[in-house]
Tab-separated table of C-alpha atoms in Angstrom:
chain	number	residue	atom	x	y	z
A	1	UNK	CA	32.256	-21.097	25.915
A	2	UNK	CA	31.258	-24.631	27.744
A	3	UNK	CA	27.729	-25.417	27.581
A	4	UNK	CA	25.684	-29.033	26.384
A	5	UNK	CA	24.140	-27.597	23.167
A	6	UNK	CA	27.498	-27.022	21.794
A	7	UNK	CA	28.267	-30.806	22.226
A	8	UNK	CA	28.677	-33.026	19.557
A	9	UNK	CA	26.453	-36.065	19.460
A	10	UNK	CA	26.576	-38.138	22.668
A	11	UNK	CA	22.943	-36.893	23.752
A	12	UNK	CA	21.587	-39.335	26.019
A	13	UNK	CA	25.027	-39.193	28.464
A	14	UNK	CA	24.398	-35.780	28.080
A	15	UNK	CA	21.225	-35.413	28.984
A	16	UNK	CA	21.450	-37.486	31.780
A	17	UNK	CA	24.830	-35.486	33.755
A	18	UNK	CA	22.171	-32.576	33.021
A	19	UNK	CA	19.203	-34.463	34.465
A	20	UNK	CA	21.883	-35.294	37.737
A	21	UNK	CA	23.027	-31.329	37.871
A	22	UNK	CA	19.668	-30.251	37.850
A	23	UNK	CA	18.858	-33.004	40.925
A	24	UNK	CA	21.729	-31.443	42.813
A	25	UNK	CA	22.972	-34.874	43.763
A	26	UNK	CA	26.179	-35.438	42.444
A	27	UNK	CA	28.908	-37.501	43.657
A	28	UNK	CA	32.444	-36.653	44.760
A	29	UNK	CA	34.457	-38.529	41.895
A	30	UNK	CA	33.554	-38.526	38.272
A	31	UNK	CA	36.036	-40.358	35.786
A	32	UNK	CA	35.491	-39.402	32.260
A	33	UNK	CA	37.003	-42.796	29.471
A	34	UNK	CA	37.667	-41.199	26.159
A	35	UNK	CA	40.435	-41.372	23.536
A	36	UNK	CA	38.587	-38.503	21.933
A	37	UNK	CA	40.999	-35.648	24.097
A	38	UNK	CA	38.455	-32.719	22.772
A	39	UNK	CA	35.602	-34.520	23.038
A	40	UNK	CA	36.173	-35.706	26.706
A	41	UNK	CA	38.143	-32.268	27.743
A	42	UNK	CA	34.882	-30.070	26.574
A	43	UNK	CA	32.187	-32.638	28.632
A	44	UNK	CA	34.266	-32.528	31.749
A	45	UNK	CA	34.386	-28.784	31.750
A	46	UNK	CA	30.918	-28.189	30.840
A	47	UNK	CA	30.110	-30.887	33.744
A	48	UNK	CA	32.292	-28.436	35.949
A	49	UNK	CA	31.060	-25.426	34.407
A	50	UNK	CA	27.105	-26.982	35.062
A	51	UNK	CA	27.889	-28.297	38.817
A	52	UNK	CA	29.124	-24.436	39.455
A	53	UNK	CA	26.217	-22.646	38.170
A	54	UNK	CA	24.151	-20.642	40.259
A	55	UNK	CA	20.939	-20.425	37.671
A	56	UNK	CA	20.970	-24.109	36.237
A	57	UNK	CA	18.210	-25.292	34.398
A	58	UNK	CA	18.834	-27.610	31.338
A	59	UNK	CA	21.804	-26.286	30.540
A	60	UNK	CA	24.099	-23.481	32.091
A	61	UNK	CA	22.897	-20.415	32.055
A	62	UNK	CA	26.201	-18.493	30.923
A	63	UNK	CA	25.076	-15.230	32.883
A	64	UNK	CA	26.014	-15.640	36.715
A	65	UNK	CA	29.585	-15.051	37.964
A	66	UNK	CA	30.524	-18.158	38.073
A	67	UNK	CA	29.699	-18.933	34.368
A	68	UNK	CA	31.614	-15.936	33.398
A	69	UNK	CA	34.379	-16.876	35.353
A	70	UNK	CA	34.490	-20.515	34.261
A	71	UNK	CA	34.733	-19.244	30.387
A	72	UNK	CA	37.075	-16.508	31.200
A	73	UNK	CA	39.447	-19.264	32.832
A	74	UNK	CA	39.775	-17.391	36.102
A	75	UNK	CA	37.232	-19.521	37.896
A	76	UNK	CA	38.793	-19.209	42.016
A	77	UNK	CA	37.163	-22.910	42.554
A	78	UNK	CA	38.456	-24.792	39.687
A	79	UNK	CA	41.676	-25.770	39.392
A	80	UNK	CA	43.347	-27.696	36.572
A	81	UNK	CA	45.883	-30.118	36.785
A	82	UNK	CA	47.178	-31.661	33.621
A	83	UNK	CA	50.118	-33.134	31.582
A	84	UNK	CA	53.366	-30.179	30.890
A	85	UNK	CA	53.350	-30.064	26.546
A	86	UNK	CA	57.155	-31.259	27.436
A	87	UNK	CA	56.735	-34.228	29.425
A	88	UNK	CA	55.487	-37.324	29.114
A	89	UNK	CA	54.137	-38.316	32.795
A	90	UNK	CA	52.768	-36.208	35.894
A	91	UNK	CA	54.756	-37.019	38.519
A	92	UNK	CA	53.490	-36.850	42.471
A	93	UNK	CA	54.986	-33.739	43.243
A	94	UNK	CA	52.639	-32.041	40.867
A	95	UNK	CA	50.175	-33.916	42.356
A	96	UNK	CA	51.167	-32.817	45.741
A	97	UNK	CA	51.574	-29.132	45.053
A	98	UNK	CA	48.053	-28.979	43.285
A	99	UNK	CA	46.229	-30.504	46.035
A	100	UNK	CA	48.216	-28.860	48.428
A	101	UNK	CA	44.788	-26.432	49.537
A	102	UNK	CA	42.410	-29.101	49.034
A	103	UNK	CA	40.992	-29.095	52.506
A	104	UNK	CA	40.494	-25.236	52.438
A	105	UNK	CA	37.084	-24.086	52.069
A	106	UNK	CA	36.015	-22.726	48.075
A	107	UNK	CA	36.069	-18.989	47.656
A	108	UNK	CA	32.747	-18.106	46.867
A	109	UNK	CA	31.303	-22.086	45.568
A	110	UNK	CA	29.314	-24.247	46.985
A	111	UNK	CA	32.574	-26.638	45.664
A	112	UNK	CA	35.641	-26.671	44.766
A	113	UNK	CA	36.186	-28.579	41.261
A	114	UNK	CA	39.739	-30.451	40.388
A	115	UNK	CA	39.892	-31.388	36.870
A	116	UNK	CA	42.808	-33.410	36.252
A	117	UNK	CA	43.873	-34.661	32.901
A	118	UNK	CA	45.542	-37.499	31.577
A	119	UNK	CA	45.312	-39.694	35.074
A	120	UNK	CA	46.491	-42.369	32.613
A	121	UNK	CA	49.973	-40.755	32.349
A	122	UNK	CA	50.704	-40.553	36.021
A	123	UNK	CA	53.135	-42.372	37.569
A	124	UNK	CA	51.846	-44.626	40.259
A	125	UNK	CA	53.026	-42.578	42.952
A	126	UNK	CA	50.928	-39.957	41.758
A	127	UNK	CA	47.846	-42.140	41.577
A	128	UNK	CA	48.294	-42.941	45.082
A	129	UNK	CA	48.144	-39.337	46.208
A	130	UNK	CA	45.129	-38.682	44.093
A	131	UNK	CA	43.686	-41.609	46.001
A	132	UNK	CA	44.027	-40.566	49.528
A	133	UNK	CA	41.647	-37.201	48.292
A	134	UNK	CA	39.194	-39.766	46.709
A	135	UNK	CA	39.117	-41.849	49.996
A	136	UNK	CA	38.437	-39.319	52.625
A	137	UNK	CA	36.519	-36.826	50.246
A	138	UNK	CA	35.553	-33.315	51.796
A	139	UNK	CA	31.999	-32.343	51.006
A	140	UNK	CA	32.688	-29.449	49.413
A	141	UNK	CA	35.274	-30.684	47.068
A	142	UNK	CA	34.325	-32.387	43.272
A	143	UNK	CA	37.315	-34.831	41.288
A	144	UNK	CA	37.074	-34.648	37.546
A	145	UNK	CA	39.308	-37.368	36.408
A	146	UNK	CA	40.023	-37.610	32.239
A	147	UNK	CA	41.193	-40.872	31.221
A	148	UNK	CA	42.160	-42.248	27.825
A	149	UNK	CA	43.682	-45.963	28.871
A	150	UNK	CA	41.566	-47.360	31.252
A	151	UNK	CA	44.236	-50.050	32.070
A	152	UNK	CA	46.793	-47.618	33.494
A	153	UNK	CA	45.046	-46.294	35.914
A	154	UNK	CA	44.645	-48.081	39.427
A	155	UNK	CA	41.790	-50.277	40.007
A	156	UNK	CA	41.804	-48.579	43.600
A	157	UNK	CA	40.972	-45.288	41.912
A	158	UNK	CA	38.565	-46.367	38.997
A	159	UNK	CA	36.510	-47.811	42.403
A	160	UNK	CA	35.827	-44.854	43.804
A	161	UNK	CA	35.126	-43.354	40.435
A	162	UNK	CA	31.365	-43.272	39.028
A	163	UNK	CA	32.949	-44.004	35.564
A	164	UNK	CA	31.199	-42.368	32.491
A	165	UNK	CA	32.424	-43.568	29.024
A	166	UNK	CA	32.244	-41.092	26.451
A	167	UNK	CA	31.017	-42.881	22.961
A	168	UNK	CA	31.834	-41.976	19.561
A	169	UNK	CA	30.190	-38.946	18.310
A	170	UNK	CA	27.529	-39.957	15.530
A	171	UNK	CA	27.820	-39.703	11.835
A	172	UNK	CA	25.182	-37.510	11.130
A	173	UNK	CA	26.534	-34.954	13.627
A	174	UNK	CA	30.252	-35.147	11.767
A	175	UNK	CA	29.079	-34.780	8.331
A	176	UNK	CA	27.340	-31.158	9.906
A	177	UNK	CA	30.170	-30.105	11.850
A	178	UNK	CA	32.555	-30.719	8.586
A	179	UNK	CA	29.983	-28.866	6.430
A	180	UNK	CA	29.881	-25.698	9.031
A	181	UNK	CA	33.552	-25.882	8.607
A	182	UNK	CA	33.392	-25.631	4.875
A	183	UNK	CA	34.177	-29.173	3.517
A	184	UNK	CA	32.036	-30.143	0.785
A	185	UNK	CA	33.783	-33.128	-1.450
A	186	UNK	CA	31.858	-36.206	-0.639
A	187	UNK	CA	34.658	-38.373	-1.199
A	188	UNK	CA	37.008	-36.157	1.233
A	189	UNK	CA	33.249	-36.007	3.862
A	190	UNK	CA	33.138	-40.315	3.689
A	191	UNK	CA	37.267	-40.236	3.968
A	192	UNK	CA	37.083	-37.842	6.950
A	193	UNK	CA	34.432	-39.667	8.559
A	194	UNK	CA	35.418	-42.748	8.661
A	195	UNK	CA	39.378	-41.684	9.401
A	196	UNK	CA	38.336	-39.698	12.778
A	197	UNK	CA	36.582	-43.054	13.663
A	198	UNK	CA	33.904	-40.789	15.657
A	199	UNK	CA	36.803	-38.807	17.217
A	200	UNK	CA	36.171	-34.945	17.659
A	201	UNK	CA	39.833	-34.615	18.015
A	202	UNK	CA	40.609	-35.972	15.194
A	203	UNK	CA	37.959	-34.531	12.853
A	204	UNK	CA	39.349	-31.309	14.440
A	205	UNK	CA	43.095	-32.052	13.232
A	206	UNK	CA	41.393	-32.990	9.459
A	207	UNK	CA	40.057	-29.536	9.481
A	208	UNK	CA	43.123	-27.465	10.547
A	209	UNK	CA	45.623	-29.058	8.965
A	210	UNK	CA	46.365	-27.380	5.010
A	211	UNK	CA	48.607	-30.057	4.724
A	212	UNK	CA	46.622	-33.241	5.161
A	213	UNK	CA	45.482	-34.183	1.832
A	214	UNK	CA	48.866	-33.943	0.696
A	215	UNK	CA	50.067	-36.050	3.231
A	216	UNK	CA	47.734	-38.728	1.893
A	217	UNK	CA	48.505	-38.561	-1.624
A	218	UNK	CA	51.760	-39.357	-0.523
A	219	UNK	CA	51.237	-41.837	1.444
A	220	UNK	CA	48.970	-43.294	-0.571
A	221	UNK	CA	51.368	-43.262	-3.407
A	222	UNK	CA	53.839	-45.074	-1.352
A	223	UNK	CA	51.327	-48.151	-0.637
A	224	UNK	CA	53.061	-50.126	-3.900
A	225	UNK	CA	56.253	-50.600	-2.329
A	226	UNK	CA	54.668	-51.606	0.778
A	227	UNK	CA	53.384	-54.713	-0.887
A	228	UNK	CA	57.070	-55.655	-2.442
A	229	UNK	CA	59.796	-57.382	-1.131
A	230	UNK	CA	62.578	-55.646	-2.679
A	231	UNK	CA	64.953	-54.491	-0.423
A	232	UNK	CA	65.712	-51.347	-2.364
A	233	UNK	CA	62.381	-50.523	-1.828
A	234	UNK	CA	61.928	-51.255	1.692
A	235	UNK	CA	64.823	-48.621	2.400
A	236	UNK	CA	62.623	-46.419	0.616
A	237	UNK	CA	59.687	-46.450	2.691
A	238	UNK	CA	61.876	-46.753	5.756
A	239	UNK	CA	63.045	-43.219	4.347
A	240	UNK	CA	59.500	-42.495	3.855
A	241	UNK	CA	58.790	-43.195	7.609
A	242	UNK	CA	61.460	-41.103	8.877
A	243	UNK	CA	60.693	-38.070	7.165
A	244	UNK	CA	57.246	-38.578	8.690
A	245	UNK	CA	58.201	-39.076	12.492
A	246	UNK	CA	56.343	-36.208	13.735
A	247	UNK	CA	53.210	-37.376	11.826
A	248	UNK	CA	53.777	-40.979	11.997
A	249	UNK	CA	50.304	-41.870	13.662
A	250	UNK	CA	48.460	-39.945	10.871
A	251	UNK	CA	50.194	-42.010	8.001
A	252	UNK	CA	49.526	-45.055	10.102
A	253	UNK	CA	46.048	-44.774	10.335
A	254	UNK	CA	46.338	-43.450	6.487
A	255	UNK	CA	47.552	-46.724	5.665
A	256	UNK	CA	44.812	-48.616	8.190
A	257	UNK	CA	41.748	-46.846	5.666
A	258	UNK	CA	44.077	-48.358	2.211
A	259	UNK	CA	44.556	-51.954	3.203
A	260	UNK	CA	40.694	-51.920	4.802
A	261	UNK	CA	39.976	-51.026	1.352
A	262	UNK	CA	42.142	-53.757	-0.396
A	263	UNK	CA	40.652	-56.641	1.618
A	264	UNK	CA	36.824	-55.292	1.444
A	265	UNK	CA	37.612	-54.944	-2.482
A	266	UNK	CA	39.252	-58.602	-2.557
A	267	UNK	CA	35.823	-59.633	-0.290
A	268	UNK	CA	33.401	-57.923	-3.408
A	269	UNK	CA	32.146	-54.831	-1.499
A	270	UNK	CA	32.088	-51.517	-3.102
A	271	UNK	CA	32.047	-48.613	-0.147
A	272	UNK	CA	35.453	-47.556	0.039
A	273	UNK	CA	36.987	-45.034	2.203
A	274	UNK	CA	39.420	-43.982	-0.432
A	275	UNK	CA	36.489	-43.534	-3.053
A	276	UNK	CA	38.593	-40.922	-5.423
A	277	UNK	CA	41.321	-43.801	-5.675
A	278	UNK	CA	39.172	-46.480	-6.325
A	279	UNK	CA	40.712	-47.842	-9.845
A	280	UNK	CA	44.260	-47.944	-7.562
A	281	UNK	CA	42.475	-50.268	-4.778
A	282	UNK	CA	41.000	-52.282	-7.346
A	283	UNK	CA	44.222	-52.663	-9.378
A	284	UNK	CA	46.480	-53.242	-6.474
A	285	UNK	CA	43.584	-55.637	-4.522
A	286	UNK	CA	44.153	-57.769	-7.800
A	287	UNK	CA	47.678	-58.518	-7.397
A	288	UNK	CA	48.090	-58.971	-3.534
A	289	UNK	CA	46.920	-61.718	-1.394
A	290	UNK	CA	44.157	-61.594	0.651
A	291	UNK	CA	46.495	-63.107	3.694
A	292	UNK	CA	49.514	-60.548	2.711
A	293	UNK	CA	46.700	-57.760	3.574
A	294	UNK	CA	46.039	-59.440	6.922
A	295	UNK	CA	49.769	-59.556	7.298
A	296	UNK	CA	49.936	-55.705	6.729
A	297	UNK	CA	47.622	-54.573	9.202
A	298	UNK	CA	48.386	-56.663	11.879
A	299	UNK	CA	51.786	-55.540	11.689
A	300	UNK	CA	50.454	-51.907	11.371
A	301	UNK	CA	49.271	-52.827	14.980
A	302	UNK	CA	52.516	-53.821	16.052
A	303	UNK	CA	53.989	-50.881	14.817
A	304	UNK	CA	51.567	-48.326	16.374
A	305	UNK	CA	52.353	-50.746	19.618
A	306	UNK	CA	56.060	-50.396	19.380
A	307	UNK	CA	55.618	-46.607	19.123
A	308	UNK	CA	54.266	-45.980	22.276
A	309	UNK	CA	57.269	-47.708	24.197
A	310	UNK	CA	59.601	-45.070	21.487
A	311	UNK	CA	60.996	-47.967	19.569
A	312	UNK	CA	63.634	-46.842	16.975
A	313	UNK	CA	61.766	-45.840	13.544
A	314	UNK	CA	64.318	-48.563	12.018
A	315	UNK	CA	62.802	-51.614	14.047
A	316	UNK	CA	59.538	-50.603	13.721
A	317	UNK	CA	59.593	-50.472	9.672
A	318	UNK	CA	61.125	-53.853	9.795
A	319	UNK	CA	58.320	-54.885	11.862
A	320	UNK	CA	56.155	-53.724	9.367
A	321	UNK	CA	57.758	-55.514	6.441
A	322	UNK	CA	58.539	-58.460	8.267
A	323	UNK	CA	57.395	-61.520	6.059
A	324	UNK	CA	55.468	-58.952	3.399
């Protein structure tokens, strides 16, 4: 069920795209900037859900039709359009087909509402088609655009946009959401926190995955050979990285939280984010140099970098231990 109470944090945007519903003065294009997928995918469709309602006040009123329709997913006057689970990019004649009714009339709204996902993924052709809808807009149509990577999406587009950036959701509201979900180990609250880096989706893949923790012991264990330069134990945490390709971005950003820890220990401060290992970060801060640390996560960067563009495992490992 979509609706602004059930938001985390974010309350002043909020309260403003409610204050603009309410006026009954909203534009044609909205593009929503998040990295936060959950986070940005809930606020769009509650924006949708709000712009739809027949009995709007500060909030949707979940009783009309087209509330009920909008939660049931049946809604006649919104239509999704969004990235396949086995692709990688949405190409034009997705685009094409989806928009392929945009100039009829809505069934029974005073607009018709595209939400389209990942704009960032599209090819360009497909950005181009989008744009011809966002240049000669109908009045009774509404263009909910979800980005993640601002840079990949045409600067033709994001000008026709009213952009709204969707900030990191607040710590106080995290530590309650992880509590309502059960998690009560400070140490494992401050680790969560700081990991999901604000992110709803990520606080959300904390919470429903059994097999996190255990992912970071092991990684965590692992961190020694990181800092060596024996090649028997490179090939080891080459192996390591292999093993892990399907959750390679989680022991990435694993190993981001360890070596923050290392160089904040080497720099006298005393927070840590792994606060249950702290007599491991002090011992191994100890022996490694403050400029091999810097070394480390700048080539963690590189790595998460190379990733994107699917560069072999191999040649990313050996970007990571490259001069370590």
């Amino acid at each position: 069920m979509y609706n602004y109470r059930s938001i985390l944090g974010n309350e002043g945007m909020l309260s403003n795209l409610s204050k603009l519903v309410a006026s009954r003065e909203t534009s044609h294009a909205y593009m929503f900037i998040s990295k936060d997928e959950v986070s940005a995918r809930q606020i769009a469709s509650t924006f949708a859900k709000s712009i739809l309602c027949s009995d709007f006040g500060q909030d949707v009123c979940e009783a009309c039709a087209s509330c009920i329709a909008f939660d049931k997913g049946n809604h006649p006057d919104v239509i999704w359009i969004d990235l396949m689970e086995d692709k990688k990019s949405i190409s034009v004649k997705e685009i094409r087909e989806a928009l392929l009714d945009i100039d009829m009339k809505p069934y029974s709204s005073p607009y018709k509402i595209y939400l389209i996902g990942h704009v960032d993924q599209m090819t360009e052709e497909a950005q181009n088609t989008i744009l011809k809808s966002l240049e000669e807009p109908n009045q009774y149509v509404k263009l909910i655009l979800l980005v993640s990577d601002l840079e990949n999406v045409l600067t033709t587009i994001q000008s026709r946009c009213l952009k709204i950036n969707i900030g990191p959701i607040e710590e106080s509201h995290l530590k309650a959401y992880l509590a309502s979900h059960g998690v009560s180990d400070q140490d494992l609250i401050d680790f969560y926190i700081y990991y999901a880096a604000g992110s709803r989706t990520k606080i959300d893949q904390l919470i429903n995955d059994p097999d996190f923790v255990k992912t970071r012991d092991e990684v965590l264990d692992m961190t020694d050979k990181l800092v060596e330069s024996d090649i028997l134990k490179i090939l080891e945490v080459n192996r390591f990285f292999e093993s892990h390709k399907e959750n390679i971005q989680v022991v990435l950003d694993i190993l981001e939280t360890w070596f923050r820890d290392l160089l904040m220990t080497k720099r006298g401060f005393q927070k840590l984010i792994n606060q249950d290992r702290k007599k491991e970060v002090v011992r191994q801060a100890g022996v490694v140099s403050e400029e091999k640390i810097f070394l480390i996560l700048e080539n963690l960067a590189q790595f998460k970098n190379h990733l994107e563009y699917n560069i072999n495992m191999k040649l990313a490992t050996l970007l990571l231990q490259a001069n370590s």
